[in-house]
Amino acid sequence: MEGKGQTALVTGASSGMGQETAKKLAEKGFQVIAAARRMDRLNELADQVQGIIPKQVDLSNPEDVEKFSSYISSLSEPVSVLINNAGYSIRGALEDISLGDVRRLFEVNVFALVRVTQACLPGMRRLRKGTIVNLSSIVGKFTFPMTGGIYAASKHAVEAISDAMRMELRPFGIRVVAIRPGVIVTEFNEVGNQMSGDVMARTDPDYKPVYEAAGAGIGKMFGGVSIPGPDLIADLIVDAVLSDAPKTVYSAGPFSDEFLGQRAKLDDDEFDAFLTEKFGLAGLKV
Ligand SMILES: NC(=O)c1ccc[n+]([C@@H]2O[C@H](COP(=O)([O-])OP(=O)(O)OC[C@H]3O[C@@H](n4cnc5c(N)ncnc54)[C@H](OP(=O)(O)O)[C@@H]3O)[C@@H](O)[C@H]2O)c1
């Protein structure tokens, strides 16, 4: 078994892509520390698959992250595979999102990722090997309007951090991979709705036509598109971990080819015009 004798850590392992990845890595023989807030889910996972170690952590709470990082640093078998997967989104125009909500999102999607990675690195350097997989998104390379500039900003941060680490850590034999999923069916959408609250109820009436136009544009985009489940991405992650030479970035899922393709091909003005059109905002005056 490829992972025998190796310890992996998967954050956000209680649901979606993290849960599938934890399961698949354990099936490959890794000992997997599965971290999240919902212990019932993690315990259930540990009952289903051998080799899962459930560990509770609230990554939005810096003190909890510190305690978790001390636990990671104290392991006798260092983590050699780190999947920085935990994350969530909030939606709305910038004016409709409180600074507290922005801070909380960055605590989970960015600051906790940095701290947990820092806790794993001394062990990986001692081993002179390791793989770090960071869950970015297609919106790590551009942003949609109205539905998540702040979320996209956190994923742009994940991309920059991944790029720097890849170069810094290569001399130690540590590989760094970014994953850019398109839209995937998990609890992500539901959690995003919960965390955003009723944006339409609190927005200024000025914004209503802008939300409505963007909503209609998104509706059109999704028409007839079938959305895959988390397996698609978990398989990519496991392939990257087991590969002798993983790629810098893996992307898959609906909209990933179209949007990332256009982002690579168009200049900034052309891409802005492409997205404005897609979101039904071209020519809108309020
Ligand atoms: N689904 C998509 O369309 C999509 C697309 C691109 C990128 N992504 C990214 O992929 C990653 C996984 O998302 P998913 O789609 O699998 O979503 P998901 O089903 O909602 O899973 C998110 C995981 O993150 C954990 N998490 C959230 N807040 C946490 C906190 N404060 N402390 C500890 N753990 C926390 C959740 O666990 P608990 O609630 O139990 O704590 C859960 O296990 C995220 O980084 C997301 O941004 C998703």
mmCIF file of N, CA and C in Angstrom, residues 132-252:
data_model
loop_
_atom_site.group_PDB
_atom_site.id
_atom_site.type_symbol
_atom_site.label_atom_id
_atom_site.label_comp_id
_atom_site.label_asym_id
_atom_site.label_seq_id
_atom_site.Cartn_x
_atom_site.Cartn_y
_atom_site.Cartn_z
ATOM 1 N N ILE A 132 2.166 19.034 0.004
ATOM 2 C CA ILE A 132 1.145 19.948 0.537
ATOM 3 C C ILE A 132 0.185 20.253 -0.603
ATOM 4 N N VAL A 133 -1.090 19.971 -0.364
ATOM 5 C CA VAL A 133 -2.111 20.232 -1.386
ATOM 6 C C VAL A 133 -3.039 21.311 -0.843
ATOM 7 N N ASN A 134 -3.098 22.437 -1.530
ATOM 8 C CA ASN A 134 -3.947 23.541 -1.079
ATOM 9 C C ASN A 134 -5.170 23.664 -1.977
ATOM 10 N N LEU A 135 -6.352 23.645 -1.347
ATOM 11 C CA LEU A 135 -7.580 23.808 -2.115
ATOM 12 C C LEU A 135 -7.783 25.279 -2.423
ATOM 13 N N SER A 136 -7.565 25.600 -3.694
ATOM 14 C CA SER A 136 -7.889 26.928 -4.182
ATOM 15 C C SER A 136 -9.274 26.814 -4.813
ATOM 16 N N SER A 137 -9.448 27.375 -5.972
ATOM 17 C CA SER A 137 -10.736 27.362 -6.688
ATOM 18 C C SER A 137 -10.461 27.963 -8.057
ATOM 19 N N ILE A 138 -11.427 27.797 -8.990
ATOM 20 C CA ILE A 138 -11.246 28.561 -10.235
ATOM 21 C C ILE A 138 -11.210 30.057 -9.907
ATOM 22 N N VAL A 139 -11.911 30.461 -8.824
ATOM 23 C CA VAL A 139 -11.879 31.890 -8.482
ATOM 24 C C VAL A 139 -10.618 32.274 -7.699
ATOM 25 N N GLY A 140 -9.629 31.396 -7.705
ATOM 26 C CA GLY A 140 -8.292 31.781 -7.246
ATOM 27 C C GLY A 140 -7.567 32.590 -8.312
ATOM 28 N N LYS A 141 -8.136 32.614 -9.533
ATOM 29 C CA LYS A 141 -7.462 33.298 -10.642
ATOM 30 C C LYS A 141 -8.290 34.428 -11.255
ATOM 31 N N PHE A 142 -9.536 34.580 -10.829
ATOM 32 C CA PHE A 142 -10.376 35.704 -11.262
ATOM 33 C C PHE A 142 -11.496 35.769 -10.241
ATOM 34 N N THR A 143 -12.426 36.678 -10.420
ATOM 35 C CA THR A 143 -13.520 36.719 -9.443
ATOM 36 C C THR A 143 -14.861 36.949 -10.120
ATOM 37 N N PHE A 144 -15.897 36.351 -9.565
ATOM 38 C CA PHE A 144 -17.253 36.630 -10.031
ATOM 39 C C PHE A 144 -17.771 37.870 -9.299
ATOM 40 N N PRO A 145 -18.646 38.660 -9.928
ATOM 41 C CA PRO A 145 -19.244 39.787 -9.209
ATOM 42 C C PRO A 145 -20.415 39.318 -8.341
ATOM 43 N N MET A 146 -20.715 40.045 -7.303
ATOM 44 C CA MET A 146 -21.882 39.859 -6.420
ATOM 45 C C MET A 146 -21.865 38.563 -5.606
ATOM 46 N N THR A 147 -21.158 37.581 -6.053
ATOM 47 C CA THR A 147 -21.260 36.276 -5.384
ATOM 48 C C THR A 147 -19.954 35.882 -4.707
ATOM 49 N N GLY A 148 -19.098 36.834 -4.437
ATOM 50 C CA GLY A 148 -17.966 36.349 -3.657
ATOM 51 C C GLY A 148 -16.607 36.941 -3.953
ATOM 52 N N GLY A 149 -16.517 38.265 -4.058
ATOM 53 C CA GLY A 149 -15.201 38.898 -4.210
ATOM 54 C C GLY A 149 -14.300 38.572 -3.025
ATOM 55 N N ILE A 150 -14.907 38.517 -1.828
ATOM 56 C CA ILE A 150 -14.104 38.254 -0.616
ATOM 57 C C ILE A 150 -13.609 36.802 -0.626
ATOM 58 N N TYR A 151 -14.508 35.898 -0.961
ATOM 59 C CA TYR A 151 -14.108 34.482 -1.059
ATOM 60 C C TYR A 151 -13.000 34.327 -2.103
ATOM 61 N N ALA A 152 -13.186 34.960 -3.281
ATOM 62 C CA ALA A 152 -12.173 34.862 -4.338
ATOM 63 C C ALA A 152 -10.847 35.457 -3.847
ATOM 64 N N ALA A 153 -10.927 36.537 -3.064
ATOM 65 C CA ALA A 153 -9.692 37.145 -2.532
ATOM 66 C C ALA A 153 -8.946 36.133 -1.656
ATOM 67 N N SER A 154 -9.701 35.372 -0.855
ATOM 68 C CA SER A 154 -9.036 34.385 0.020
ATOM 69 C C SER A 154 -8.359 33.300 -0.828
ATOM 70 N N LYS A 155 -8.992 32.931 -1.949
ATOM 71 C CA LYS A 155 -8.397 31.895 -2.802
ATOM 72 C C LYS A 155 -7.224 32.461 -3.620
ATOM 73 N N HIS A 156 -7.276 33.763 -3.978
ATOM 74 C CA HIS A 156 -6.098 34.384 -4.605
ATOM 75 C C HIS A 156 -4.923 34.330 -3.621
ATOM 76 N N ALA A 157 -5.224 34.543 -2.328
ATOM 77 C CA ALA A 157 -4.158 34.461 -1.307
ATOM 78 C C ALA A 157 -3.598 33.046 -1.249
ATOM 79 N N VAL A 158 -4.474 32.058 -1.308
ATOM 80 C CA VAL A 158 -4.023 30.652 -1.276
ATOM 81 C C VAL A 158 -3.119 30.362 -2.484
ATOM 82 N N GLU A 159 -3.474 30.915 -3.638
ATOM 83 C CA GLU A 159 -2.642 30.707 -4.842
ATOM 84 C C GLU A 159 -1.249 31.319 -4.654
ATOM 85 N N ALA A 160 -1.214 32.554 -4.147
ATOM 86 C CA ALA A 160 0.086 33.238 -3.989
ATOM 87 C C ALA A 160 0.959 32.496 -2.976
ATOM 88 N N ILE A 161 0.327 32.090 -1.871
ATOM 89 C CA ILE A 161 1.058 31.361 -0.825
ATOM 90 C C ILE A 161 1.583 30.032 -1.394
ATOM 91 N N SER A 162 0.748 29.365 -2.170
ATOM 92 C CA SER A 162 1.158 28.070 -2.766
ATOM 93 C C SER A 162 2.340 28.279 -3.711
ATOM 94 N N ASP A 163 2.260 29.325 -4.541
ATOM 95 C CA ASP A 163 3.342 29.570 -5.514
ATOM 96 C C ASP A 163 4.666 29.846 -4.803
ATOM 97 N N ALA A 164 4.615 30.672 -3.754
ATOM 98 C CA ALA A 164 5.864 30.989 -3.038
ATOM 99 C C ALA A 164 6.416 29.746 -2.356
ATOM 100 N N MET A 165 5.517 29.002 -1.672
ATOM 101 C CA MET A 165 5.975 27.809 -0.942
ATOM 102 C C MET A 165 6.572 26.775 -1.877
ATOM 103 N N ARG A 166 5.978 26.641 -3.079
ATOM 104 C CA ARG A 166 6.471 25.623 -4.029
ATOM 105 C C ARG A 166 7.948 25.848 -4.317
ATOM 106 N N MET A 167 8.304 27.130 -4.505
ATOM 107 C CA MET A 167 9.706 27.431 -4.815
ATOM 108 C C MET A 167 10.587 27.325 -3.572
ATOM 109 N N GLU A 168 10.056 27.778 -2.424
ATOM 110 C CA GLU A 168 10.848 27.755 -1.184
ATOM 111 C C GLU A 168 11.136 26.338 -0.706
ATOM 112 N N LEU A 169 10.174 25.428 -0.957
ATOM 113 C CA LEU A 169 10.260 24.100 -0.342
ATOM 114 C C LEU A 169 10.824 23.018 -1.260
ATOM 115 N N ARG A 170 10.921 23.348 -2.541
ATOM 116 C CA ARG A 170 11.448 22.353 -3.492
ATOM 117 C C ARG A 170 12.837 21.851 -3.075
ATOM 118 N N PRO A 171 13.730 22.743 -2.587
ATOM 119 C CA PRO A 171 15.065 22.260 -2.181
ATOM 120 C C PRO A 171 15.030 21.189 -1.096
ATOM 121 N N PHE A 172 13.922 21.106 -0.324
ATOM 122 C CA PHE A 172 13.816 20.088 0.735
ATOM 123 C C PHE A 172 13.065 18.844 0.264
ATOM 124 N N GLY A 173 12.724 18.813 -1.014
ATOM 125 C CA GLY A 173 11.964 17.662 -1.522
ATOM 126 C C GLY A 173 10.484 17.731 -1.165
ATOM 127 N N ILE A 174 10.019 18.914 -0.780
ATOM 128 C CA ILE A 174 8.590 19.070 -0.425
ATOM 129 C C ILE A 174 7.855 19.664 -1.630
ATOM 130 N N ARG A 175 6.777 18.973 -2.049
ATOM 131 C CA ARG A 175 6.041 19.400 -3.243
ATOM 132 C C ARG A 175 4.784 20.161 -2.827
ATOM 133 N N VAL A 176 4.447 21.195 -3.567
ATOM 134 C CA VAL A 176 3.260 22.007 -3.244
ATOM 135 C C VAL A 176 2.359 22.083 -4.480
ATOM 136 N N VAL A 177 1.109 21.717 -4.270
ATOM 137 C CA VAL A 177 0.144 21.615 -5.371
ATOM 138 C C VAL A 177 -1.075 22.478 -5.046
ATOM 139 N N ALA A 178 -1.577 23.188 -6.033
ATOM 140 C CA ALA A 178 -2.854 23.904 -5.849
ATOM 141 C C ALA A 178 -3.928 23.185 -6.655
ATOM 142 N N ILE A 179 -5.121 23.105 -6.063
ATOM 143 C CA ILE A 179 -6.259 22.475 -6.747
ATOM 144 C C ILE A 179 -7.302 23.557 -7.023
ATOM 145 N N ARG A 180 -7.755 23.617 -8.265
ATOM 146 C CA ARG A 180 -8.765 24.632 -8.638
ATOM 147 C C ARG A 180 -10.048 23.957 -9.110
ATOM 148 N N PRO A 181 -10.920 23.585 -8.156
ATOM 149 C CA PRO A 181 -12.181 22.984 -8.602
ATOM 150 C C PRO A 181 -13.094 24.041 -9.218
ATOM 151 N N GLY A 182 -13.887 23.590 -10.197
ATOM 152 C CA GLY A 182 -15.020 24.396 -10.641
ATOM 153 C C GLY A 182 -16.134 24.164 -9.630
ATOM 154 N N VAL A 183 -17.371 24.122 -10.091
ATOM 155 C CA VAL A 183 -18.483 23.934 -9.147
ATOM 156 C C VAL A 183 -18.675 22.436 -8.876
ATOM 157 N N ILE A 184 -18.728 22.081 -7.590
ATOM 158 C CA ILE A 184 -18.824 20.676 -7.172
ATOM 159 C C ILE A 184 -19.958 20.572 -6.151
ATOM 160 N N VAL A 185 -20.737 19.499 -6.229
ATOM 161 C CA VAL A 185 -21.832 19.330 -5.257
ATOM 162 C C VAL A 185 -21.275 18.829 -3.931
ATOM 163 N N THR A 186 -21.368 19.676 -2.924
ATOM 164 C CA THR A 186 -20.993 19.328 -1.548
ATOM 165 C C THR A 186 -21.924 20.174 -0.657
ATOM 166 N N GLU A 187 -21.519 20.375 0.602
ATOM 167 C CA GLU A 187 -22.332 21.252 1.461
ATOM 168 C C GLU A 187 -21.952 22.722 1.289
ATOM 169 N N PHE A 188 -20.979 22.958 0.426
ATOM 170 C CA PHE A 188 -20.396 24.286 0.223
ATOM 171 C C PHE A 188 -21.447 25.383 -0.045
ATOM 172 N N ASN A 189 -22.397 25.072 -0.927
ATOM 173 C CA ASN A 189 -23.398 26.056 -1.322
ATOM 174 C C ASN A 189 -24.301 26.420 -0.148
ATOM 175 N N GLU A 190 -24.746 25.365 0.551
ATOM 176 C CA GLU A 190 -25.646 25.544 1.695
ATOM 177 C C GLU A 190 -24.941 26.347 2.799
ATOM 178 N N VAL A 191 -23.678 26.006 3.071
ATOM 179 C CA VAL A 191 -22.925 26.712 4.112
ATOM 180 C C VAL A 191 -22.726 28.173 3.692
ATOM 181 N N GLY A 192 -22.435 28.389 2.410
ATOM 182 C CA GLY A 192 -22.268 29.762 1.902
ATOM 183 C C GLY A 192 -23.529 30.581 2.106
ATOM 184 N N ASN A 193 -24.688 29.958 1.847
ATOM 185 C CA ASN A 193 -25.964 30.667 2.063
ATOM 186 C C ASN A 193 -26.144 31.017 3.529
ATOM 187 N N GLN A 194 -25.865 30.016 4.379
ATOM 188 C CA GLN A 194 -26.022 30.231 5.837
ATOM 189 C C GLN A 194 -25.121 31.353 6.326
ATOM 190 N N MET A 195 -23.858 31.310 5.906
ATOM 191 C CA MET A 195 -22.871 32.268 6.410
ATOM 192 C C MET A 195 -23.108 33.677 5.851
ATOM 193 N N SER A 196 -23.778 33.762 4.693
ATOM 194 C CA SER A 196 -24.008 35.079 4.075
ATOM 195 C C SER A 196 -25.257 35.748 4.632
ATOM 196 N N GLY A 197 -26.203 34.955 5.162
ATOM 197 C CA GLY A 197 -27.468 35.525 5.636
ATOM 198 C C GLY A 197 -28.291 36.033 4.452
ATOM 199 N N ASP A 198 -29.349 36.774 4.778
ATOM 200 C CA ASP A 198 -30.273 37.231 3.735
ATOM 201 C C ASP A 198 -29.761 38.541 3.125
ATOM 202 N N VAL A 199 -28.896 38.409 2.138
ATOM 203 C CA VAL A 199 -28.257 39.592 1.530
ATOM 204 C C VAL A 199 -29.307 40.497 0.879
ATOM 205 N N MET A 200 -30.292 39.885 0.226
ATOM 206 C CA MET A 200 -31.303 40.693 -0.467
ATOM 207 C C MET A 200 -32.125 41.518 0.520
ATOM 208 N N ALA A 201 -32.299 41.002 1.751
ATOM 209 C CA ALA A 201 -33.090 41.745 2.737
ATOM 210 C C ALA A 201 -32.311 42.938 3.278
ATOM 211 N N ARG A 202 -30.991 42.841 3.303
ATOM 212 C CA ARG A 202 -30.239 43.926 3.937
ATOM 213 C C ARG A 202 -29.581 44.874 2.933
ATOM 214 N N THR A 203 -29.586 44.530 1.661
ATOM 215 C CA THR A 203 -28.896 45.400 0.704
ATOM 216 C C THR A 203 -29.689 46.689 0.457
ATOM 217 N N ASP A 204 -28.982 47.717 0.057
ATOM 218 C CA ASP A 204 -29.650 48.967 -0.315
ATOM 219 C C ASP A 204 -30.456 48.724 -1.601
ATOM 220 N N PRO A 205 -31.662 49.304 -1.711
ATOM 221 C CA PRO A 205 -32.474 49.096 -2.917
ATOM 222 C C PRO A 205 -31.710 49.415 -4.208
ATOM 223 N N ASP A 206 -30.727 50.311 -4.122
ATOM 224 C CA ASP A 206 -29.878 50.610 -5.277
ATOM 225 C C ASP A 206 -29.310 49.353 -5.939
ATOM 226 N N TYR A 207 -28.944 48.380 -5.073
ATOM 227 C CA TYR A 207 -28.236 47.200 -5.574
ATOM 228 C C TYR A 207 -29.159 46.152 -6.189
ATOM 229 N N LYS A 208 -30.467 46.278 -5.875
ATOM 230 C CA LYS A 208 -31.381 45.173 -6.261
ATOM 231 C C LYS A 208 -31.291 44.820 -7.744
ATOM 232 N N PRO A 209 -31.341 45.830 -8.668
ATOM 233 C CA PRO A 209 -31.254 45.456 -10.090
ATOM 234 C C PRO A 209 -29.921 44.795 -10.449
ATOM 235 N N VAL A 210 -28.879 45.149 -9.714
ATOM 236 C CA VAL A 210 -27.557 44.556 -10.004
ATOM 237 C C VAL A 210 -27.561 43.082 -9.582
ATOM 238 N N TYR A 211 -28.096 42.816 -8.368
ATOM 239 C CA TYR A 211 -28.214 41.419 -7.924
ATOM 240 C C TYR A 211 -29.105 40.632 -8.875
ATOM 241 N N GLU A 212 -30.209 41.259 -9.287
ATOM 242 C CA GLU A 212 -31.159 40.527 -10.141
ATOM 243 C C GLU A 212 -30.520 40.184 -11.489
ATOM 244 N N ALA A 213 -29.808 41.146 -12.064
ATOM 245 C CA ALA A 213 -29.159 40.893 -13.367
ATOM 246 C C ALA A 213 -28.108 39.790 -13.224
ATOM 247 N N ALA A 214 -27.306 39.890 -12.152
ATOM 248 C CA ALA A 214 -26.251 38.880 -11.954
ATOM 249 C C ALA A 214 -26.884 37.518 -11.691
ATOM 250 N N GLY A 215 -27.962 37.490 -10.898
ATOM 251 C CA GLY A 215 -28.663 36.232 -10.591
ATOM 252 C C GLY A 215 -29.172 35.582 -11.872
ATOM 253 N N ALA A 216 -29.742 36.412 -12.762
ATOM 254 C CA ALA A 216 -30.263 35.871 -14.031
ATOM 255 C C ALA A 216 -29.102 35.351 -14.885
ATOM 256 N N GLY A 217 -27.985 36.080 -14.883
ATOM 257 C CA GLY A 217 -26.794 35.650 -15.639
ATOM 258 C C GLY A 217 -26.283 34.307 -15.127
ATOM 259 N N ILE A 218 -26.255 34.151 -13.805
ATOM 260 C CA ILE A 218 -25.775 32.888 -13.212
ATOM 261 C C ILE A 218 -26.747 31.758 -13.568
ATOM 262 N N GLY A 219 -28.055 32.046 -13.466
ATOM 263 C CA GLY A 219 -29.078 31.053 -13.812
ATOM 264 C C GLY A 219 -28.859 30.534 -15.223
ATOM 265 N N LYS A 220 -28.574 31.456 -16.153
ATOM 266 C CA LYS A 220 -28.359 31.082 -17.553
ATOM 267 C C LYS A 220 -27.109 30.203 -17.689
ATOM 268 N N MET A 221 -26.054 30.609 -16.955
ATOM 269 C CA MET A 221 -24.798 29.847 -17.018
ATOM 270 C C MET A 221 -24.987 28.396 -16.582
ATOM 271 N N PHE A 222 -25.791 28.212 -15.507
ATOM 272 C CA PHE A 222 -25.951 26.869 -14.931
ATOM 273 C C PHE A 222 -26.948 26.009 -15.699
ATOM 274 N N GLY A 223 -27.744 26.655 -16.587
ATOM 275 C CA GLY A 223 -28.786 25.908 -17.313
ATOM 276 C C GLY A 223 -28.210 24.686 -18.019
ATOM 277 N N GLY A 224 -28.711 23.520 -17.681
ATOM 278 C CA GLY A 224 -28.318 22.283 -18.362
ATOM 279 C C GLY A 224 -26.940 21.750 -17.982
ATOM 280 N N VAL A 225 -26.282 22.399 -17.051
ATOM 281 C CA VAL A 225 -24.939 21.917 -16.657
ATOM 282 C C VAL A 225 -25.102 20.867 -15.561
ATOM 283 N N SER A 226 -24.442 19.722 -15.721
ATOM 284 C CA SER A 226 -24.545 18.741 -14.626
ATOM 285 C C SER A 226 -23.318 18.876 -13.725
ATOM 286 N N ILE A 227 -23.591 18.927 -12.437
ATOM 287 C CA ILE A 227 -22.533 19.251 -11.457
ATOM 288 C C ILE A 227 -22.029 17.953 -10.817
ATOM 289 N N PRO A 228 -20.745 17.689 -10.905
ATOM 290 C CA PRO A 228 -20.218 16.433 -10.337
ATOM 291 C C PRO A 228 -20.084 16.482 -8.812
ATOM 292 N N GLY A 229 -19.920 15.316 -8.228
ATOM 293 C CA GLY A 229 -19.712 15.205 -6.783
ATOM 294 C C GLY A 229 -18.231 15.311 -6.425
ATOM 295 N N PRO A 230 -17.940 15.242 -5.121
ATOM 296 C CA PRO A 230 -16.583 15.487 -4.624
ATOM 297 C C PRO A 230 -15.529 14.453 -5.033
ATOM 298 N N ASP A 231 -15.989 13.253 -5.457
ATOM 299 C CA ASP A 231 -15.055 12.212 -5.896
ATOM 300 C C ASP A 231 -14.068 12.688 -6.953
ATOM 301 N N LEU A 232 -14.611 13.483 -7.896
ATOM 302 C CA LEU A 232 -13.805 13.976 -9.021
ATOM 303 C C LEU A 232 -12.543 14.682 -8.497
ATOM 304 N N ILE A 233 -12.730 15.506 -7.491
ATOM 305 C CA ILE A 233 -11.594 16.291 -6.978
ATOM 306 C C ILE A 233 -10.743 15.441 -6.031
ATOM 307 N N ALA A 234 -11.402 14.599 -5.219
ATOM 308 C CA ALA A 234 -10.640 13.737 -4.301
ATOM 309 C C ALA A 234 -9.694 12.831 -5.101
ATOM 310 N N ASP A 235 -10.158 12.332 -6.252
ATOM 311 C CA ASP A 235 -9.299 11.482 -7.086
ATOM 312 C C ASP A 235 -8.081 12.261 -7.591
ATOM 313 N N LEU A 236 -8.311 13.517 -7.980
ATOM 314 C CA LEU A 236 -7.182 14.353 -8.440
ATOM 315 C C LEU A 236 -6.167 14.570 -7.323
ATOM 316 N N ILE A 237 -6.699 14.814 -6.119
ATOM 317 C CA ILE A 237 -5.810 15.070 -4.970
ATOM 318 C C ILE A 237 -4.958 13.826 -4.685
ATOM 319 N N VAL A 238 -5.615 12.674 -4.669
ATOM 320 C CA VAL A 238 -4.879 11.436 -4.375
ATOM 321 C C VAL A 238 -3.856 11.156 -5.484
ATOM 322 N N ASP A 239 -4.227 11.416 -6.748
ATOM 323 C CA ASP A 239 -3.265 11.247 -7.857
ATOM 324 C C ASP A 239 -2.050 12.143 -7.635
ATOM 325 N N ALA A 240 -2.298 13.387 -7.250
ATOM 326 C CA ALA A 240 -1.188 14.330 -7.032
ATOM 327 C C ALA A 240 -0.281 13.833 -5.904
ATOM 328 N N VAL A 241 -0.901 13.359 -4.820
ATOM 329 C CA VAL A 241 -0.121 12.884 -3.662
ATOM 330 C C VAL A 241 0.749 11.686 -4.047
ATOM 331 N N LEU A 242 0.172 10.777 -4.851
ATOM 332 C CA LEU A 242 0.897 9.536 -5.170
ATOM 333 C C LEU A 242 1.846 9.688 -6.352
ATOM 334 N N SER A 243 1.751 10.822 -7.061
ATOM 335 C CA SER A 243 2.571 11.000 -8.263
ATOM 336 C C SER A 243 4.048 11.245 -7.900
ATOM 337 N N ASP A 244 4.946 10.752 -8.757
ATOM 338 C CA ASP A 244 6.379 11.037 -8.564
ATOM 339 C C ASP A 244 6.669 12.496 -8.892
ATOM 340 N N ALA A 245 5.875 13.057 -9.794
ATOM 341 C CA ALA A 245 6.100 14.444 -10.210
ATOM 342 C C ALA A 245 4.748 15.148 -10.384
ATOM 343 N N PRO A 246 4.142 15.565 -9.256
ATOM 344 C CA PRO A 246 2.812 16.181 -9.379
ATOM 345 C C PRO A 246 2.870 17.495 -10.148
ATOM 346 N N LYS A 247 1.753 17.830 -10.805
ATOM 347 C CA LYS A 247 1.692 19.105 -11.523
ATOM 348 C C LYS A 247 1.594 20.233 -10.509
ATOM 349 N N THR A 248 1.885 21.444 -10.968
ATOM 350 C CA THR A 248 1.771 22.636 -10.112
ATOM 351 C C THR A 248 0.320 22.855 -9.704
ATOM 352 N N VAL A 249 -0.569 22.683 -10.657
ATOM 353 C CA VAL A 249 -1.988 22.978 -10.445
ATOM 354 C C VAL A 249 -2.833 21.906 -11.126
ATOM 355 N N TYR A 250 -3.916 21.515 -10.464
ATOM 356 C CA TYR A 250 -4.913 20.639 -11.086
ATOM 357 C C TYR A 250 -6.242 21.382 -11.069
ATOM 358 N N SER A 251 -6.937 21.382 -12.206
ATOM 359 C CA SER A 251 -8.278 21.975 -12.186
ATOM 360 C C SER A 251 -9.249 21.036 -12.879
ATOM 361 N N ALA A 252 -10.487 21.033 -12.405
ATOM 362 C CA ALA A 252 -11.523 20.172 -12.987
ATOM 363 C C ALA A 252 -12.871 20.656 -12.500
#
